[in-house]
Coordinates of C-alpha atoms in Angstrom, one line a residue:
M42 CA 138.9 156.3 124.1
V43 CA 135.4 155.6 122.6
M44 CA 134.9 155.4 118.7
T45 CA 131.8 156.9 117.5
R46 CA 130.5 155.2 114.4
K47 CA 129.8 157.4 111.4
D48 CA 126.6 157.1 109.8
V49 CA 125.4 156.9 106.2
G50 CA 125.5 160.6 105.7
E51 CA 129.1 161.0 107.3
I52 CA 130.3 158.0 105.0
L53 CA 129.1 159.8 101.8
L54 CA 130.1 162.9 103.1
S55 CA 134.0 161.6 103.6
K56 CA 133.9 159.8 100.3
G57 CA 133.2 163.1 98.6
A58 CA 129.6 161.8 97.4
I59 CA 127.7 164.5 98.8
T60 CA 128.8 168.0 100.4
Q61 CA 128.0 169.2 103.7
Q62 CA 125.2 171.6 102.8
Q63 CA 123.5 168.5 101.1
L64 CA 123.8 166.4 104.5
S65 CA 122.9 169.4 106.5
E66 CA 119.5 169.6 104.1
A67 CA 118.9 166.1 104.5
R68 CA 119.5 166.0 108.3
E69 CA 116.7 168.9 108.3
A70 CA 114.3 166.8 106.5
Q71 CA 115.0 164.0 108.9
R72 CA 114.1 165.8 112.1
A73 CA 111.0 167.2 110.4
T74 CA 109.8 163.4 109.5
R75 CA 111.9 161.2 111.5
G76 CA 112.7 159.2 108.4
D77 CA 115.5 157.2 107.5
L78 CA 118.5 159.5 106.4
G79 CA 119.3 157.0 103.6
R80 CA 115.7 157.2 102.1
I81 CA 116.2 161.0 102.7
L82 CA 119.1 161.3 100.7
L83 CA 117.6 159.3 97.9
D84 CA 114.0 160.6 97.8
L85 CA 115.8 164.1 97.6
E86 CA 118.4 162.8 94.9
I87 CA 121.4 163.6 96.6
A88 CA 123.0 160.2 96.5
S89 CA 122.5 157.2 94.4
E90 CA 120.6 153.9 95.8
S91 CA 124.1 152.1 95.3
Q92 CA 126.0 154.8 96.7
I93 CA 123.8 154.6 99.8
A94 CA 123.7 150.9 99.8
E95 CA 127.6 151.0 100.2
A96 CA 127.4 153.3 102.6
R97 CA 124.9 151.2 104.7
A98 CA 127.2 148.3 104.5
E99 CA 130.5 150.1 105.6
E100 CA 128.2 151.7 108.4
R101 CA 127.3 148.1 109.6
G102 CA 130.7 146.5 108.7
M103 CA 129.1 144.4 106.2
Q104 CA 130.1 143.5 102.5
F105 CA 128.4 145.4 99.8
V106 CA 127.5 143.1 96.8
D107 CA 126.8 144.3 92.9
L108 CA 124.4 141.5 92.2
T109 CA 124.5 142.8 88.5
K110 CA 128.1 141.4 88.6
V111 CA 127.6 137.9 90.1
K112 CA 126.4 134.7 89.0
I113 CA 123.8 133.1 91.2
D114 CA 124.5 129.6 92.5
P115 CA 121.6 127.5 91.4
S116 CA 122.5 125.2 95.1
A117 CA 122.3 128.3 97.0
A118 CA 118.7 129.1 95.5
N119 CA 117.9 125.4 96.3
V120 CA 118.6 126.0 99.8
L121 CA 116.1 129.0 100.5
P122 CA 112.6 128.5 99.4
E123 CA 111.5 131.0 97.0
R124 CA 108.3 131.8 99.3
V125 CA 111.1 133.2 102.3
A126 CA 113.2 135.0 99.7
R127 CA 110.3 136.7 97.9
K128 CA 108.8 137.4 101.2
H129 CA 111.7 139.0 102.7
N130 CA 113.5 140.6 99.5
I131 CA 116.5 138.3 99.9
V132 CA 119.0 136.7 97.5
P133 CA 120.5 133.5 98.0
F134 CA 123.8 134.0 95.7
A135 CA 126.4 131.6 96.8
K136 CA 127.2 128.3 98.8
M137 CA 130.7 128.0 100.1
G138 CA 130.9 125.0 102.7
N139 CA 128.4 125.6 105.5
Q140 CA 127.9 129.1 104.5
L141 CA 124.8 130.5 102.8
M142 CA 125.7 133.9 101.2
I143 CA 122.6 136.1 101.2
A144 CA 122.1 139.7 99.8
M145 CA 119.2 141.8 101.2
T146 CA 118.4 145.6 101.6
D147 CA 117.4 145.4 105.3
P148 CA 120.3 144.2 107.4
D149 CA 118.4 145.0 110.6
D150 CA 115.3 143.0 109.9
I151 CA 116.1 140.5 112.7
M152 CA 113.0 138.5 111.8
A153 CA 113.6 137.8 108.4
L154 CA 117.2 136.6 109.1
D155 CA 115.8 134.3 111.7
E156 CA 113.3 132.8 109.1
V157 CA 116.0 132.5 106.8
R158 CA 118.3 130.5 109.2
L159 CA 115.6 128.4 109.9
A160 CA 115.0 127.7 106.4
A161 CA 118.4 127.0 105.7
R162 CA 118.9 123.9 108.1
G163 CA 121.8 124.5 110.1
L164 CA 123.7 126.5 107.5
Q165 CA 125.6 130.0 108.6
I166 CA 124.1 132.8 107.1
R167 CA 126.4 135.6 105.7
A168 CA 124.4 138.6 104.7
S169 CA 125.5 141.5 102.4
I170 CA 123.7 144.4 101.4
A171 CA 122.6 145.1 97.9
T172 CA 120.2 147.7 96.1
A173 CA 116.6 147.2 96.1
D174 CA 116.5 147.2 92.4
D175 CA 119.5 144.5 92.2
V176 CA 117.4 142.5 94.7
A177 CA 114.5 142.5 92.8
A178 CA 116.4 141.5 89.5
G179 CA 118.4 138.8 91.3
I180 CA 115.4 137.0 92.9
V181 CA 114.0 136.8 89.3
R182 CA 117.2 135.2 88.3
A183 CA 117.3 133.0 91.0
Y184 CA 113.8 131.6 90.9
G185 CA 112.4 132.8 87.5
G186 CA 109.9 135.8 86.9
G187 CA 106.6 134.3 88.4
A188 CA 105.2 135.1 91.8
D189 CA 104.3 131.8 92.6
G190 CA 106.2 132.3 96.0
A191 CA 105.1 135.3 97.3
S192 CA 101.4 134.2 97.4
A193 CA 100.1 133.3 100.4
P194 CA 97.5 130.2 100.1
G195 CA 94.7 131.0 97.8
G196 CA 96.6 133.3 95.7
T197 CA 96.6 136.2 97.7
D198 CA 99.6 138.4 98.3
T199 CA 99.0 139.6 101.8
L200 CA 102.3 138.8 103.7
P201 CA 104.3 139.9 106.4
V202 CA 104.7 143.6 107.2
A203 CA 101.5 143.8 109.7
A204 CA 103.8 145.6 112.2
Q205 CA 104.9 148.4 109.9
N206 CA 101.6 148.7 107.7
P207 CA 98.8 146.5 108.8
G208 CA 96.7 145.1 106.4
A209 CA 99.3 145.9 103.3
T210 CA 99.6 143.7 100.4
T211 CA 102.9 143.2 99.5
L212 CA 103.8 143.1 95.9
S213 CA 106.6 141.7 93.8
G214 CA 107.7 139.4 90.6
S215 CA 106.4 139.9 87.0
S216 CA 104.6 142.7 85.7
D217 CA 103.8 141.7 82.1
M218 CA 100.1 141.6 82.1
K219 CA 100.0 140.5 78.4
S220 CA 102.4 137.4 79.6
L221 CA 100.5 136.7 82.5
I222 CA 97.1 136.5 80.6
A223 CA 98.7 134.2 78.3
Q224 CA 100.8 132.0 81.0
Y225 CA 98.3 131.5 83.4
G226 CA 95.5 130.5 81.2
V227 CA 92.7 133.0 81.6
Q228 CA 90.6 131.7 78.9
Q229 CA 87.4 133.2 77.3
D230 CA 84.9 131.0 79.6
V231 CA 85.9 133.1 82.7
A232 CA 83.6 135.5 81.3
T233 CA 80.4 134.7 83.6
A234 CA 77.7 137.3 83.5
E235 CA 78.3 140.2 85.5
D236 CA 75.0 139.8 87.4
D237 CA 76.0 136.7 88.7
T238 CA 77.9 138.1 91.7
D239 CA 79.1 135.0 93.3
A240 CA 80.6 133.7 90.2
V241 CA 82.2 137.1 89.4
A242 CA 83.9 137.2 93.3
K243 CA 84.9 133.8 92.9
Q244 CA 86.9 134.7 89.6
A245 CA 88.3 137.7 91.6
E246 CA 89.8 135.2 94.4
E247 CA 91.6 133.3 91.8
A248 CA 95.5 133.5 91.3
P249 CA 95.4 134.5 87.8
I250 CA 93.4 137.8 87.9
I251 CA 95.2 138.6 91.5
K252 CA 98.4 138.3 89.6
I253 CA 97.0 140.4 86.7
A254 CA 95.9 143.1 89.2
N255 CA 99.1 143.1 91.3
S256 CA 101.4 143.3 88.3
M257 CA 99.1 146.3 87.1
I258 CA 99.6 148.0 90.3
L259 CA 103.3 147.0 90.7
Q260 CA 104.0 148.3 87.0
A261 CA 102.7 151.8 87.8
I262 CA 104.8 152.2 90.8
R263 CA 107.8 151.2 89.0
D264 CA 106.9 154.0 86.3
G265 CA 106.4 156.6 88.7
A266 CA 102.9 156.9 88.0
S267 CA 100.4 159.1 90.2
D268 CA 97.4 157.4 88.7
I269 CA 96.1 154.4 87.5
H270 CA 93.0 154.4 85.2
V271 CA 91.2 151.2 84.4
E272 CA 88.5 152.0 81.6
P273 CA 86.1 149.8 80.4
D274 CA 84.9 150.3 76.5
R275 CA 82.9 148.5 74.3
R276 CA 85.5 146.0 73.2
G277 CA 87.9 145.8 76.1
V278 CA 89.3 147.3 79.1
R279 CA 92.1 150.1 78.5
V280 CA 94.8 150.8 80.9
R281 CA 96.4 153.9 81.5
Y282 CA 99.1 155.8 83.8
R283 CA 99.4 159.3 84.7
V284 CA 103.2 159.9 84.7
D285 CA 104.4 163.6 85.3
G286 CA 100.8 164.6 85.0
V287 CA 100.2 163.0 81.5
L288 CA 98.2 160.3 80.6
H289 CA 99.9 157.3 79.0
E290 CA 98.1 154.0 77.4
T291 CA 99.7 151.1 78.8
M292 CA 97.8 148.4 77.4
T293 CA 94.2 147.3 76.6
V294 CA 93.3 143.8 78.4
P295 CA 90.3 141.5 76.8
K296 CA 86.8 142.2 77.8
Y297 CA 86.5 139.0 79.4
I298 CA 89.0 140.2 82.1
Q299 CA 86.7 143.0 82.9
A300 CA 84.3 141.6 85.5
P301 CA 86.7 139.7 87.7
L302 CA 89.7 142.3 87.4
I303 CA 87.1 145.2 88.5
S304 CA 86.0 143.2 91.3
R305 CA 89.5 142.1 92.1
L306 CA 90.3 145.6 92.8
K307 CA 87.3 146.3 94.5
I308 CA 87.7 143.7 96.9
M309 CA 91.2 144.7 97.4
A310 CA 89.7 148.7 98.1
N311 CA 87.2 146.9 100.7
M312 CA 84.2 148.0 98.3
N313 CA 80.7 146.3 97.9
I314 CA 81.4 144.2 94.6
A315 CA 77.6 143.7 94.4
E316 CA 77.1 147.5 94.3
R317 CA 77.7 148.5 90.8
R318 CA 75.0 151.3 90.2
I319 CA 76.7 154.1 92.4
P320 CA 80.0 155.6 92.7
Q321 CA 82.2 154.2 95.8
D322 CA 85.5 154.9 97.3
G323 CA 88.0 152.8 99.0
A324 CA 91.7 152.6 100.0
I325 CA 94.4 150.0 99.5
P326 CA 97.3 150.0 101.5
I327 CA 100.5 148.5 99.5
R328 CA 104.0 147.5 100.1
S329 CA 106.3 147.1 97.3
E330 CA 110.3 146.8 97.2
N331 CA 110.6 148.0 101.1
K332 CA 108.1 151.0 100.9
D333 CA 104.5 151.8 102.0
Y334 CA 102.3 153.3 99.3
D335 CA 98.2 154.3 99.8
L336 CA 96.0 153.5 96.8
R337 CA 92.9 155.9 96.9
V338 CA 90.6 153.9 94.5
S339 CA 87.5 155.7 93.1
C340 CA 84.8 153.8 91.2
L341 CA 82.5 155.1 89.0
P342 CA 79.8 153.4 86.9
T343 CA 79.8 153.9 83.1
I344 CA 77.5 152.6 80.1
F345 CA 80.3 150.0 79.4
G346 CA 81.0 149.1 83.1
E347 CA 82.6 150.3 86.4
K348 CA 85.5 152.7 85.9
I349 CA 88.4 152.7 88.4
V350 CA 90.9 155.4 89.3
M351 CA 93.5 154.3 91.7
R352 CA 95.6 157.5 93.2
I353 CA 99.0 156.4 93.9
L354 CA 100.6 158.0 97.4
D355 CA 103.8 157.4 98.5
K356 CA 104.0 157.1 102.4
S357 CA 107.4 157.4 102.5
N358 CA 107.8 160.2 100.6
V359 CA 110.0 162.8 101.9
L360 CA 108.9 166.7 102.2
I361 CA 111.4 168.1 100.1
G362 CA 111.1 171.8 101.1
L363 CA 110.4 174.9 99.6
A364 CA 113.9 175.1 98.0
K365 CA 113.4 172.3 95.6
L366 CA 109.9 173.1 94.5
G367 CA 111.0 175.3 91.6
F368 CA 110.5 178.8 93.5
L369 CA 112.5 181.7 92.2
P370 CA 114.9 182.9 95.1
G371 CA 113.2 186.1 95.9
V372 CA 109.4 184.4 96.0
Q373 CA 110.8 182.1 98.0
A374 CA 112.2 184.4 100.3
R375 CA 108.9 186.2 100.3
I376 CA 106.6 183.3 101.2
E377 CA 109.0 182.5 104.0
E378 CA 108.8 185.9 105.4
L379 CA 104.7 185.9 105.1
V380 CA 104.2 182.3 106.6
S381 CA 106.4 183.6 109.8
Q382 CA 103.6 186.2 110.7
P383 CA 101.5 185.2 113.5
N384 CA 98.0 185.7 111.8
G385 CA 96.6 186.3 108.4
M386 CA 95.3 184.3 105.5
F387 CA 97.6 182.7 102.9
L388 CA 95.9 180.9 99.8
T389 CA 97.4 178.7 97.4
T390 CA 95.3 178.4 94.3
G391 CA 95.0 176.6 91.0
P392 CA 93.4 173.3 89.3
T393 CA 93.2 169.9 90.9
G394 CA 96.8 168.4 90.3
S395 CA 98.8 171.5 90.5
G396 CA 100.9 170.6 93.7
K397 CA 99.0 173.0 96.1
T398 CA 98.7 170.6 98.7
T399 CA 102.5 169.7 98.5
T400 CA 103.2 173.5 98.7
L401 CA 101.4 173.8 101.8
Y402 CA 102.9 170.4 103.3
S403 CA 106.3 172.0 102.5
I404 CA 105.3 175.6 104.2
L405 CA 104.1 173.4 107.2
N406 CA 107.5 171.5 107.1
K407 CA 109.4 175.2 107.2
V408 CA 107.6 176.4 110.1
N409 CA 106.8 173.4 112.3
S410 CA 108.9 173.8 115.4
I411 CA 108.5 172.5 119.3
D412 CA 106.6 176.0 120.1
K413 CA 103.8 176.0 117.6
N414 CA 100.5 173.8 117.9
I415 CA 99.7 173.0 114.3
I416 CA 96.7 171.6 113.5
T417 CA 95.5 170.3 109.8
I418 CA 92.0 169.2 108.4
E419 CA 92.6 167.3 105.5
D420 CA 90.6 165.3 102.7
P421 CA 92.3 162.9 102.5
V422 CA 95.5 163.1 104.9
E423 CA 98.1 162.4 102.4
Y424 CA 101.5 162.6 104.1
Q425 CA 101.9 162.2 108.0
L426 CA 103.9 165.0 109.5
T427 CA 105.6 164.5 112.9
G428 CA 104.6 167.0 115.6
I429 CA 101.5 168.1 113.9
S430 CA 97.9 167.0 114.6
Q431 CA 96.2 165.9 111.4
V432 CA 92.7 165.5 111.0
Q433 CA 90.8 163.6 108.3
V434 CA 87.4 164.7 106.7
H435 CA 84.7 161.9 107.9
T436 CA 81.5 163.2 106.4
K437 CA 79.2 160.4 107.0
A438 CA 80.1 161.0 110.6
G439 CA 79.6 164.7 110.5
L440 CA 83.2 165.7 110.4
T441 CA 83.5 168.5 107.9
F442 CA 86.3 171.1 107.1
A443 CA 83.6 173.3 108.9
S444 CA 82.5 171.4 112.0
A445 CA 86.5 170.8 112.5
L446 CA 87.3 174.5 112.2
R447 CA 85.1 175.2 114.9
S448 CA 86.6 172.7 117.2
F449 CA 90.1 173.9 116.1
L450 CA 89.7 177.2 117.6
R451 CA 89.3 175.5 120.9
Q452 CA 92.4 173.7 120.8
D453 CA 94.7 176.7 121.2
P454 CA 96.1 176.5 117.8
D455 CA 98.8 178.8 116.3
I456 CA 98.6 177.4 112.7
I457 CA 95.4 176.3 111.0
M458 CA 95.4 174.3 107.7
V459 CA 92.4 173.7 105.8
G460 CA 92.8 171.5 103.1
E461 CA 90.3 173.4 100.8
M462 CA 88.0 176.4 101.3
R463 CA 84.8 174.8 99.6
D464 CA 81.9 176.7 100.8
L465 CA 81.1 180.1 102.7
E466 CA 80.9 178.3 106.2
T467 CA 84.4 177.2 105.9
A468 CA 85.6 180.4 104.5
E469 CA 84.1 182.7 107.2
I470 CA 85.3 180.4 110.0
G471 CA 88.9 180.4 108.4
V472 CA 88.3 184.1 108.5
E473 CA 87.4 184.2 111.9
A474 CA 90.1 181.9 112.8
S475 CA 92.7 184.5 111.3
L476 CA 91.0 187.7 112.7
T477 CA 91.6 186.1 116.4
G478 CA 95.4 185.7 115.8
H479 CA 96.1 182.7 113.9
L480 CA 97.7 181.8 110.8
V481 CA 95.6 180.1 108.2
L482 CA 96.8 178.1 105.2
S483 CA 94.4 176.6 102.5
T484 CA 94.0 176.2 98.7
L485 CA 91.1 177.5 96.4
H486 CA 90.5 176.6 92.9
T487 CA 91.0 179.6 90.8
N488 CA 92.9 180.2 87.7
D489 CA 95.4 183.0 89.0
A490 CA 96.1 184.6 92.0
P491 CA 93.8 187.4 91.8
S492 CA 90.8 185.5 91.1
A493 CA 91.2 183.8 94.5
V494 CA 89.9 187.5 96.1
T495 CA 86.8 187.3 93.6
R496 CA 86.1 183.7 94.4
L497 CA 85.8 184.6 98.0
V498 CA 83.4 187.3 97.2
D499 CA 81.6 184.9 95.3
M500 CA 81.4 182.7 98.0
G501 CA 79.8 185.0 100.2
V502 CA 82.7 186.5 102.2
E503 CA 82.5 190.0 102.9
P504 CA 85.3 192.1 101.0
Y505 CA 85.9 194.2 104.6
L506 CA 87.0 190.6 106.1
I507 CA 88.9 189.7 103.0
S508 CA 90.8 192.9 103.1
A509 CA 91.9 192.4 106.8
T510 CA 92.6 188.7 106.8
L511 CA 94.2 187.9 103.4
I512 CA 98.0 188.5 103.6
A513 CA 98.7 186.6 100.0
C514 CA 97.8 184.3 97.3
L515 CA 99.9 182.1 95.5
A516 CA 98.9 180.5 92.0
Q517 CA 100.9 177.6 90.6
R518 CA 100.7 174.8 87.9
L519 CA 103.4 171.8 87.6
A520 CA 105.4 171.5 84.3
R521 CA 107.3 169.0 83.1
K522 CA 111.1 169.6 83.0
I523 CA 113.6 168.6 80.5
C524 CA 115.2 165.1 80.8
P525 CA 118.6 165.8 82.1
K526 CA 120.2 162.9 80.2
C527 CA 119.2 164.1 76.9
R528 CA 119.2 167.5 77.1
E529 CA 120.4 169.6 74.4
P530 CA 120.7 173.4 73.0
Y531 CA 118.9 174.6 69.6
E532 CA 118.7 177.8 68.3
A533 CA 115.1 179.9 68.5
E534 CA 113.6 183.0 67.1
V535 CA 113.5 185.3 69.8
S536 CA 109.9 186.1 68.3
D537 CA 109.0 182.9 69.7
L538 CA 109.0 184.3 73.1
Y539 CA 106.4 187.0 72.4
R540 CA 103.5 184.7 73.4
F541 CA 105.1 185.0 76.9
G542 CA 104.7 188.7 76.7
Y543 CA 108.2 189.5 75.8
R544 CA 108.6 192.7 73.7
P545 CA 112.2 193.6 73.0
E546 CA 111.2 197.4 72.9
N547 CA 109.9 197.5 76.5
K548 CA 113.1 197.2 78.2
A549 CA 111.5 198.1 81.8
E550 CA 109.0 195.4 81.5
M551 CA 111.7 192.9 80.6
E552 CA 114.2 194.2 83.4
R553 CA 111.1 193.6 85.8
V554 CA 110.5 190.1 84.7
L555 CA 113.8 188.8 84.1
G556 CA 116.2 191.2 85.9
P557 CA 118.6 193.6 84.2
E558 CA 121.3 191.5 83.0
K559 CA 119.1 188.9 81.4
A560 CA 116.8 191.8 80.0
E561 CA 120.1 193.3 78.5
E562 CA 121.5 190.1 77.1
L563 CA 118.2 189.5 74.9
M564 CA 117.9 193.2 73.6
G565 CA 118.5 193.5 69.7
R566 CA 119.2 189.7 69.4
K567 CA 117.1 187.4 66.9
T568 CA 118.0 184.3 67.8
I569 CA 118.2 182.7 71.3
T570 CA 119.7 179.5 72.8
L571 CA 116.9 177.6 74.2
W572 CA 117.4 174.0 75.6
R573 CA 114.7 170.9 74.7
G574 CA 115.2 167.0 75.2
A575 CA 116.6 164.9 72.3
G576 CA 114.5 161.6 73.8
C577 CA 116.3 158.7 75.8
E578 CA 115.1 155.4 77.6
N579 CA 115.2 157.8 80.6
C580 CA 112.4 159.8 79.7
R581 CA 110.9 157.3 77.4
Q582 CA 111.7 159.1 74.3
S583 CA 109.6 162.3 75.1
G584 CA 112.6 164.7 76.1
L585 CA 110.8 165.4 79.5
R586 CA 111.1 163.7 83.0
G587 CA 110.3 165.3 86.4
R588 CA 107.8 167.9 87.4
L589 CA 108.5 171.5 88.7
G590 CA 106.4 174.3 89.7
I591 CA 105.5 177.7 88.0
Y592 CA 104.2 180.3 90.2
S593 CA 102.7 183.5 90.8
L594 CA 102.5 185.1 94.1
M595 CA 100.5 188.1 95.1
E596 CA 101.2 190.0 98.3
I597 CA 98.4 192.3 99.7
N598 CA 99.2 195.5 100.1
E599 CA 97.4 198.7 101.2
E600 CA 96.5 199.6 97.5
I601 CA 95.0 195.9 97.0
Q602 CA 93.2 196.2 100.2
E603 CA 91.6 199.2 99.5
L604 CA 90.6 197.8 95.9
I605 CA 89.3 194.7 97.3
V606 CA 86.7 196.7 100.0
R607 CA 86.0 198.9 96.9
R608 CA 84.6 195.7 95.0
A609 CA 87.1 196.8 92.3
P610 CA 87.5 195.0 88.7
L611 CA 89.8 192.0 88.4
G612 CA 91.7 193.5 86.2
D613 CA 92.6 196.5 88.7
V614 CA 93.6 193.9 91.1
R615 CA 95.7 192.3 88.9
D616 CA 97.3 195.5 87.9
A617 CA 98.2 196.7 91.4
G618 CA 99.3 193.0 92.0
R619 CA 101.9 193.6 89.0
A620 CA 103.0 196.9 90.3
N621 CA 103.8 195.2 93.8
G622 CA 106.0 193.0 92.2
M623 CA 103.9 189.9 90.9
L624 CA 105.1 187.8 88.2
E625 CA 102.2 186.2 86.4
L626 CA 102.6 182.8 85.7
K627 CA 103.4 183.1 82.0
E628 CA 106.8 185.3 83.2
D629 CA 107.7 183.2 86.2
G630 CA 107.4 180.3 83.0
L631 CA 109.3 182.3 80.8
Y632 CA 112.1 182.9 83.1
K633 CA 112.4 178.9 83.3
V634 CA 112.2 178.6 79.9
L635 CA 115.5 181.0 79.6
E636 CA 117.3 179.1 82.1
G637 CA 116.9 176.1 80.3
I638 CA 114.7 173.9 82.8
T639 CA 111.8 173.6 80.7
T640 CA 110.4 174.1 77.2
P641 CA 108.1 176.8 75.5
E642 CA 105.7 174.4 74.7
E643 CA 105.5 173.0 78.2
V644 CA 104.9 176.1 79.9
M645 CA 102.0 177.0 76.9
R646 CA 100.4 173.5 77.6
V647 CA 100.0 174.0 81.5
V648 CA 99.7 177.9 82.0
F649 CA 98.1 179.5 78.8
T650 CA 94.5 179.8 78.3
A651 CA 91.9 181.6 76.0
G652 CA 92.6 185.2 76.2
A653 CA 95.8 184.7 78.4

């Protein structure tokens, strides 16, 4: 009888680490993205890194090693050169006779094992599996905190992932920029005049500047930042990271580092370092701790020098699906029903950075199937989806949203996603596509869902066309969640909820927003139990960690269609939406405050504007 080997998911299920429902959810995401099941389980926060590493070891009949409990043998580190260890993320932790014990995260990396065997000069290699964090820390323990071994000749960190991500820069090692500046002896005489392009370019290729730039990026990735801001000032260069939507100042580097550091980042992004008068855009492919990232780089001239902003995109990020985005169950069910229609226009609205694109990707992931032809036009393509034709805007070549959309209509599509409706031409072609039997998904920059109608009219789209094609508008914001590790209850005055529109005397309205049970629970009470974060290392003492969406879904019914055709005031459209079951952003935020997911202050920060 042939024995079938259990995979990582089945092993975790048999150990009770995950449930059958969680495994099914992960397998669905795997089918959509063709990703590694272990990585998907980790990204979905279903299993921990150590649990996955242990299951991976059992799957392959290998040993799992907890490097935090192992004393690394210096003789083992002497056998394997630091360059090889850092290149392949391998820790040699013991040497017994003619055997070299190593720990690694990817036991299927045959090229890495071959290079280790060659470097070990005849010793037998016995590989174990460890977590990525333990391996990174183990390398530091074995070889020290520097990254010399990771650097190719000339100080660049370009290493061997060409088959997976051509041109990617592999980052590892120390991430303390202050110590790097001191350790590598970058002195004030580095500050050559910025007009001397050749001298600045030469400094940008020197090891100290390379290590400082790499460490700045590496630390941002480890901190979970979405953006890196490098901002020249009168006396220095401020470095800030955006974590969970909020900017945090990390450090200020000396002014004499400015020219070579900015030039180094521009070189990495394939920009023209001699041009400092106009904005430039570029990209940096990065590989760190076995994961691929894209950095979208923007350079802007300011009075104190060029400012660099880098958006960090995790290429291995798994689309977690609508269920993980923070929708109320009823809202999610309505969205799934709406996007199953064969034609019409579904718009997501909100400011930049409110998660509109993530929502559209999750919808595409939901509707993607073998019997549908799905095409997208994006600027840029943030995540690659299996089974979907994705096109990236290339303005210089004449490939715009509008020109791509014209071609899409000749490609027999079922579903079209437009990254953003920026002008009348794009909006009109989107309307035409929905009128001719296609489902069109797109985004608009408006403050709420009803304003999407006004925005389309302002663009010049005829109201009768909007009425005939628009099926729903979804407004959204991203609010930080209460840290689960330091979450604690506290008593608050019910009157604190008045700013959300809560009025205890209006029971019918409260039942509409909160449901009969929760509305009844609040009636007649003076205080209420809410939740907040006390502050811990996990959330950097902020009490908040991670983000979720706050949503307002306006479905277009016959009454709203009539109001659109009559060019009715925005207030009338909003009232009709509420009568049709629409929860406003502040009402959805109130529900999530009462559920203990976020705080009143956080909802106020992202939702409320003057007059709201």
